[in-house]
Amino acid sequence: MAKKSKKQQQSGGTPATVALTAAGVEYTVHAYEHDPSHPSYGEEAAEAMGVSPERVFKTLVADVDGALTVAVVPVAGSLDLKALAAAVGGKRATMADPVAAERTTGYVRGGISPLGQRKRLRTVLDSSASAHATICVSAGRRGLEVELSPDDLTKLTEAASAPIARA
């Protein structure tokens, strides 16, 4: 059963939590006070929740041969763009323009969720996620994370699994 914060109950949630609820997936919401001066959204989330950075995943949007593609990798590492391109059968990947990423997903940078995007993008989840019973990803707003099983995330986003992170 989903656990929701008081603020989320009042607002009806984010598109990500709405999608999770509609799918009947078990998840837990973790809210924390976002510090705009923190140098890393993902590391801030891990610290605030007291969760290992290997279990907290960031959502990055890349351009693979002209197509926006979502990469979900641990905040403890970085995205290997060549590996991402290879995972989707592409030749070249670069980080997407932040404005295009925000406009396409419907989320702001630092709060982009792999779930409930305005336009569903091709998604690749780093294969390290399968080593954990649950992982945390953005719930669609800075300071809000959802914890769910990697299998449920894979099913809901129709993600491919591939080693796309670098330590």
XYZ file of N, CA and C in Angstrom:
501
model
N 0.840 -1.178 0.000
C 0.000 0.000 0.000
C 0.885 1.242 0.000
N 0.528 2.227 -0.745
C 1.318 3.448 -0.859
C 1.197 4.283 0.403
N 2.307 4.835 0.831
C 2.316 5.764 1.949
C 2.507 7.149 1.366
N 1.610 8.058 1.690
C 1.683 9.396 1.124
C 1.876 10.429 2.223
N 2.626 11.468 1.906
C 2.791 12.563 2.841
C 1.504 13.374 2.868
N 1.342 14.175 3.928
C 0.143 15.009 4.064
C 0.002 15.954 2.870
N 1.116 16.570 2.467
C 1.083 17.497 1.334
C 0.644 16.780 0.057
N 1.167 15.563 -0.155
C 0.809 14.814 -1.356
C -0.665 14.431 -1.338
N -1.180 14.036 -0.174
C -2.588 13.677 -0.075
C -3.463 14.864 -0.447
N -3.042 16.057 -0.027
C -3.828 17.255 -0.321
C -3.750 17.632 -1.791
N -2.583 17.437 -2.410
C -2.396 17.884 -3.791
C -2.805 16.830 -4.823
N -3.012 15.591 -4.377
C -3.375 14.537 -5.314
C -2.173 13.855 -5.926
N -0.962 14.256 -5.544
C 0.243 13.588 -6.025
C 0.807 14.212 -7.280
N 1.843 13.569 -7.769
C 2.501 13.991 -9.000
C 2.082 13.018 -10.098
N 2.352 13.331 -11.356
C 2.036 12.366 -12.412
C 2.687 10.999 -12.162
N 3.872 10.983 -11.540
C 4.552 9.715 -11.249
C 3.769 8.904 -10.220
N 3.351 9.528 -9.130
C 2.617 8.781 -8.105
C 1.217 8.414 -8.580
N 0.631 9.258 -9.398
C -0.676 8.933 -9.983
C -0.545 7.689 -10.868
N 0.528 7.622 -11.668
C 0.755 6.458 -12.539
C 0.981 5.195 -11.714
N 1.734 5.307 -10.630
C 1.977 4.146 -9.766
C 0.687 3.657 -9.121
N -0.103 4.578 -8.622
C -1.368 4.218 -7.992
C -2.305 3.576 -9.001
N -2.395 4.156 -10.190
C -3.275 3.617 -11.236
C -2.854 2.209 -11.642
N -1.548 1.925 -11.591
C -1.044 0.610 -11.973
C -1.173 -0.407 -10.833
N -1.534 0.071 -9.646
C -1.678 -0.829 -8.509
C -0.356 -1.337 -7.964
N 0.704 -0.567 -8.177
C 2.043 -0.954 -7.758
C 2.293 -0.498 -6.316
N 2.969 -1.344 -5.550
C 3.366 -0.964 -4.193
C 4.538 -0.007 -4.269
N 4.426 1.093 -3.540
C 5.516 2.057 -3.485
C 5.422 2.841 -2.202
N 6.530 3.466 -1.837
C 6.584 4.323 -0.664
C 7.110 5.680 -1.104
N 6.476 6.733 -0.638
C 6.912 8.092 -0.946
C 7.827 8.577 0.176
N 8.936 9.180 -0.207
C 9.869 9.778 0.742
C 9.974 11.266 0.405
N 9.547 12.113 1.333
C 9.646 13.558 1.136
C 10.751 14.102 2.039
N 11.474 15.083 1.551
C 12.509 15.740 2.344
C 12.597 17.186 1.900
N 13.186 18.005 2.744
C 13.340 19.424 2.440
C 14.504 19.597 1.477
N 14.211 20.034 0.259
C 15.249 20.228 -0.759
C 16.071 21.470 -0.443
N 17.395 21.328 -0.508
C 18.316 22.434 -0.294
C 18.851 22.883 -1.654
N 18.411 24.041 -2.157
C 18.843 24.494 -3.485
C 20.357 24.679 -3.626
N 21.074 24.793 -2.510
C 22.520 24.992 -2.600
C 23.289 23.675 -2.637
N 22.603 22.535 -2.485
C 23.303 21.244 -2.516
C 23.811 20.995 -3.941
N 25.057 20.539 -4.088
C 25.642 20.370 -5.422
C 25.063 19.205 -6.243
N 24.376 18.244 -5.597
C 23.857 17.081 -6.327
C 22.473 16.714 -5.818
N 21.470 16.757 -6.706
C 20.112 16.385 -6.318
C 20.060 14.953 -5.792
N 20.715 14.039 -6.494
C 20.673 12.634 -6.122
C 21.365 12.340 -4.805
N 22.563 12.896 -4.618
C 23.275 12.675 -3.365
C 22.519 13.306 -2.206
N 21.890 14.448 -2.457
C 21.069 15.090 -1.425
C 19.929 14.158 -1.022
N 19.285 13.540 -1.992
C 18.170 12.627 -1.709
C 18.648 11.449 -0.871
N 19.775 10.843 -1.249
C 20.301 9.694 -0.512
C 20.607 10.075 0.942
N 21.262 11.222 1.115
C 21.600 11.687 2.464
C 20.343 11.967 3.270
N 19.398 12.676 2.695
C 18.177 13.064 3.417
C 17.334 11.853 3.814
N 17.336 10.816 2.974
C 16.531 9.624 3.272
C 17.302 8.589 4.075
N 18.638 8.755 4.200
C 19.446 7.776 4.899
C 19.532 6.458 4.138
N 19.543 6.556 2.807
C 19.581 5.385 1.937
C 20.926 5.369 1.203
N 21.466 4.178 1.010
C 22.733 4.031 0.291
C 22.617 4.644 -1.111
N 23.618 5.420 -1.552
C 23.573 6.022 -2.890
C 23.482 4.988 -4.020
N 23.845 3.740 -3.753
C 23.715 2.687 -4.761
C 22.250 2.311 -5.008
N 21.355 2.659 -4.065
C 19.924 2.353 -4.195
C 19.096 3.551 -4.655
N 19.723 4.713 -4.736
C 19.018 5.913 -5.199
C 19.453 6.162 -6.640
N 18.484 6.218 -7.537
C 18.773 6.349 -8.966
C 18.328 7.707 -9.488
N 19.155 8.286 -10.343
C 18.815 9.560 -10.975
C 18.296 9.289 -12.373
N 17.431 10.175 -12.818
C 16.836 10.068 -14.147
C 17.472 11.131 -15.028
N 18.162 10.690 -16.053
C 18.839 11.602 -16.979
C 18.226 11.442 -18.362
N 18.158 12.531 -19.095
C 17.628 12.478 -20.451
C 18.774 12.763 -21.415
N 18.933 11.848 -22.354
C 19.996 11.962 -23.354
C 19.380 11.973 -24.748
N 20.153 12.432 -25.698
C 19.763 12.415 -27.096
C 20.583 11.319 -27.768
N 19.897 10.266 -28.208
C 20.579 9.170 -28.896
C 20.166 9.217 -30.362
N 21.088 9.603 -31.211
C 20.842 9.693 -32.650
C 19.566 10.476 -32.969
N 19.340 11.570 -32.226
C 18.190 12.438 -32.487
C 16.920 12.082 -31.729
N 16.941 11.028 -30.934
C 15.759 10.625 -30.163
C 16.049 10.760 -28.670
N 15.170 11.479 -27.954
C 15.354 11.601 -26.517
C 15.159 10.235 -25.863
N 16.050 9.922 -24.941
C 16.078 8.621 -24.274
C 16.362 8.846 -22.797
N 15.649 8.123 -21.942
C 15.829 8.241 -20.497
C 16.822 7.186 -20.020
N 17.763 7.621 -19.197
C 18.727 6.723 -18.563
C 18.515 6.836 -17.057
N 18.372 5.700 -16.382
C 18.169 5.679 -14.938
C 19.373 4.972 -14.334
N 20.218 5.751 -13.626
C 21.484 5.241 -13.103
C 21.646 5.624 -11.630
N 22.459 4.849 -10.887
C 22.674 5.178 -9.474
C 23.316 6.551 -9.309
N 22.893 7.277 -8.259
C 23.482 8.597 -8.020
C 24.948 8.475 -7.623
N 25.371 7.274 -7.209
C 26.761 7.048 -6.819
C 27.694 7.012 -8.027
N 27.150 6.942 -9.225
C 27.971 6.870 -10.430
C 27.571 7.911 -11.451
N 27.987 7.674 -12.685
C 27.640 8.576 -13.777
C 27.177 7.757 -14.972
N 26.577 8.422 -15.913
C 26.066 7.766 -17.114
C 27.181 7.579 -18.127
N 27.280 6.374 -18.664
C 28.208 6.067 -19.749
C 27.416 6.244 -21.048
N 27.629 7.356 -21.725
C 26.853 7.684 -22.918
C 27.046 6.667 -24.039
N 28.259 6.151 -24.201
C 28.493 5.136 -25.240
C 27.704 3.871 -24.944
N 27.668 3.469 -23.671
C 26.922 2.275 -23.280
C 25.423 2.480 -23.475
N 24.938 3.689 -23.200
C 23.524 3.986 -23.410
C 23.179 3.872 -24.891
N 23.993 4.465 -25.741
C 23.740 4.390 -27.183
C 23.710 2.936 -27.634
N 24.672 2.159 -27.179
C 24.735 0.746 -27.563
C 23.509 -0.024 -27.065
N 23.029 0.317 -25.878
C 21.884 -0.393 -25.280
C 20.604 -0.229 -26.090
N 20.502 0.882 -26.829
C 19.288 1.112 -27.632
C 19.562 0.991 -29.130
N 20.722 0.445 -29.465
C 21.049 0.243 -30.874
C 21.436 1.506 -31.602
N 21.871 2.520 -30.842
C 22.266 3.792 -31.447
C 23.764 3.889 -31.640
N 24.173 4.964 -32.302
C 25.594 5.180 -32.567
C 26.199 6.208 -31.629
N 25.423 7.277 -31.318
C 25.988 8.385 -30.563
C 24.957 8.943 -29.589
N 25.414 9.189 -28.359
C 24.538 9.784 -27.348
C 25.208 11.010 -26.743
N 24.412 12.030 -26.501
C 24.861 13.224 -25.795
C 23.766 13.576 -24.787
N 24.116 14.349 -23.801
C 23.091 14.776 -22.854
C 22.114 15.695 -23.595
N 20.840 15.540 -23.294
C 19.805 16.335 -23.959
C 19.831 17.772 -23.473
N 19.341 18.651 -24.309
C 19.160 20.038 -23.915
C 18.189 20.045 -22.734
N 18.544 20.710 -21.606
C 17.670 20.702 -20.428
C 16.257 21.212 -20.697
N 16.120 22.221 -21.543
C 14.794 22.756 -21.859
C 13.960 21.710 -22.602
N 14.579 21.008 -23.546
C 13.875 19.960 -24.287
C 13.482 18.813 -23.358
N 14.380 18.464 -22.430
C 14.087 17.390 -21.470
C 12.897 17.771 -20.591
N 12.890 19.000 -20.099
C 11.793 19.456 -19.241
C 10.479 19.526 -20.012
N 10.522 20.073 -21.197
C 9.305 20.221 -22.005
C 8.725 18.854 -22.378
N 9.578 17.909 -22.735
C 9.124 16.587 -23.179
C 8.601 15.736 -22.029
N 9.303 15.787 -20.878
C 8.891 14.944 -19.751
C 7.791 15.584 -18.908
N 7.727 16.912 -18.900
C 6.767 17.609 -18.054
C 7.285 17.848 -16.647
N 8.549 17.550 -16.425
C 9.163 17.717 -15.110
C 10.315 18.708 -15.188
N 10.691 19.289 -14.027
C 11.840 20.190 -13.977
C 13.100 19.393 -13.670
N 14.226 19.901 -14.147
C 15.517 19.271 -13.895
C 15.713 19.116 -12.394
N 16.208 17.961 -11.987
C 16.356 17.668 -10.567
C 15.109 17.011 -10.006
N 14.050 16.969 -10.818
C 12.807 16.337 -10.400
C 12.219 15.475 -11.503
N 13.015 15.183 -12.537
C 12.520 14.365 -13.647
C 12.374 12.929 -13.159
N 11.187 12.391 -13.338
C 10.906 11.012 -12.950
C 10.843 10.141 -14.201
N 11.229 8.871 -14.079
C 11.056 7.974 -15.217
C 9.583 7.580 -15.400
N 8.755 7.940 -14.435
C 7.332 7.574 -14.427
C 6.447 8.783 -14.697
N 5.332 8.563 -15.372
C 4.336 9.617 -15.557
C 4.787 10.786 -16.411
N 5.676 10.537 -17.344
C 6.158 11.619 -18.210
C 5.076 12.060 -19.192
N 5.125 13.318 -19.564
C 4.177 13.869 -20.532
C 4.198 13.063 -21.826
N 5.387 12.752 -22.300
C 5.562 11.912 -23.486
C 6.470 10.766 -23.066
N 5.979 9.542 -23.160
C 6.792 8.403 -22.732
C 8.000 8.260 -23.642
N 9.156 8.254 -23.012
C 10.404 8.123 -23.760
C 10.990 6.724 -23.569
N 11.744 6.299 -24.557
C 12.481 5.038 -24.454
C 13.347 5.141 -23.197
N 13.361 4.079 -22.393
C 14.032 4.110 -21.092
C 14.980 2.939 -20.931
N 16.143 3.212 -20.322
C 17.111 2.172 -19.999
C 17.450 2.307 -18.513
N 17.263 1.211 -17.774
C 17.578 1.155 -16.348
C 18.908 0.426 -16.185
N 19.827 1.038 -15.437
C 21.116 0.386 -15.227
C 20.907 -0.978 -14.586
N 21.621 -1.971 -15.082
C 21.450 -3.348 -14.627
C 21.773 -3.543 -13.146
N 22.483 -2.610 -12.526
C 22.782 -2.735 -11.096
C 21.524 -2.669 -10.238
N 20.445 -2.138 -10.783
C 19.193 -2.025 -10.024
C 18.680 -3.384 -9.585
N 18.932 -4.406 -10.379
C 18.409 -5.734 -10.073
C 19.044 -6.346 -8.825
N 20.114 -5.770 -8.325
C 20.766 -6.267 -7.112
C 20.032 -5.835 -5.841
N 19.023 -4.993 -5.981
C 18.312 -4.441 -4.822
C 16.839 -4.841 -4.845
N 16.277 -5.079 -3.657
C 14.848 -5.394 -3.548
C 14.020 -4.178 -3.934
N 14.486 -2.976 -3.534
C 13.816 -1.735 -3.903
C 14.866 -0.687 -4.239
N 14.463 0.253 -5.079
C 15.307 1.399 -5.408
C 14.454 2.650 -5.282
N 15.104 3.787 -5.214
C 14.400 5.069 -5.133
C 14.664 5.863 -6.403
N 13.608 6.472 -6.944
C 13.720 7.360 -8.096
C 12.887 8.600 -7.804
N 13.106 9.639 -8.559
C 12.344 10.864 -8.356
C 10.850 10.609 -8.545
N 10.076 11.239 -7.677
C 8.619 11.151 -7.777
C 8.064 12.300 -8.608
N 8.945 13.097 -9.214
C 8.492 14.152 -10.106
C 8.605 15.553 -9.540
N 9.290 15.669 -8.425
C 9.487 16.982 -7.821
C 10.754 16.921 -6.973
N 11.519 17.997 -6.960
C 12.698 18.051 -6.093
C 12.225 17.871 -4.655
N 12.903 16.985 -3.926
C 12.524 16.742 -2.534
C 11.484 15.651 -2.365
N 11.192 14.919 -3.437
C 10.198 13.849 -3.358
C 10.688 12.648 -4.157
N 10.798 11.499 -3.479
C 11.267 10.265 -4.104
C 10.236 9.167 -3.905
N 10.217 8.204 -4.813
C 9.399 7.006 -4.621
C 10.337 5.809 -4.549
N 9.993 4.899 -3.659
C 10.740 3.657 -3.515
C 9.857 2.536 -4.037
N 10.395 1.737 -4.961
C 9.646 0.641 -5.554
C 10.604 -0.433 -6.021
N 10.072 -1.573 -6.410
C 10.957 -2.643 -6.887
C 11.453 -2.305 -8.294
N 12.688 -2.696 -8.602
C 13.211 -2.460 -9.954
C 12.352 -3.151 -11.018
N 11.779 -4.318 -10.683
C 10.920 -5.021 -11.636
C 9.687 -4.189 -11.982
N 9.071 -3.583 -10.955
C 7.894 -2.749 -11.217
C 8.260 -1.530 -12.059
N 9.404 -0.916 -11.762
C 9.841 0.235 -12.559
C 10.068 -0.184 -14.004
N 10.704 -1.323 -14.200
C 10.972 -1.829 -15.551
C 9.669 -2.063 -16.312
N 8.707 -2.704 -15.663
C 7.424 -2.983 -16.321
C 6.683 -1.696 -16.676
N 6.604 -0.765 -15.728
C 5.829 0.455 -15.962
C 6.440 1.365 -17.017
N 7.746 1.357 -17.140
C 8.410 2.232 -18.119
C 8.801 1.481 -19.394
N 8.549 0.154 -19.382
C 8.985 -0.696 -20.489
C 10.466 -0.524 -20.754
N 11.226 -0.435 -19.663
C 12.671 -0.164 -19.752
C 13.464 -1.393 -20.163
N 14.531 -1.127 -20.878
C 15.549 -2.130 -21.128
C 16.487 -2.089 -19.936
N 17.149 -3.191 -19.654
C 18.146 -3.232 -18.587
C 19.514 -3.450 -19.229
N 20.466 -2.594 -18.865
C 21.803 -2.682 -19.454
C 22.805 -1.997 -18.513
N 24.077 -2.387 -18.586
C 25.093 -1.735 -17.767
C 25.467 -0.386 -18.380
N 24.778 0.665 -17.954
C 24.979 1.994 -18.550
C 25.624 2.986 -17.583
N 25.955 2.529 -16.360
C 26.558 3.431 -15.362
C 28.042 3.166 -15.236
N 28.749 4.219 -14.872
C 30.165 4.136 -14.532
C 30.302 4.459 -13.050
N 31.194 3.770 -12.380
C 31.399 4.023 -10.934
C 32.154 5.323 -10.728
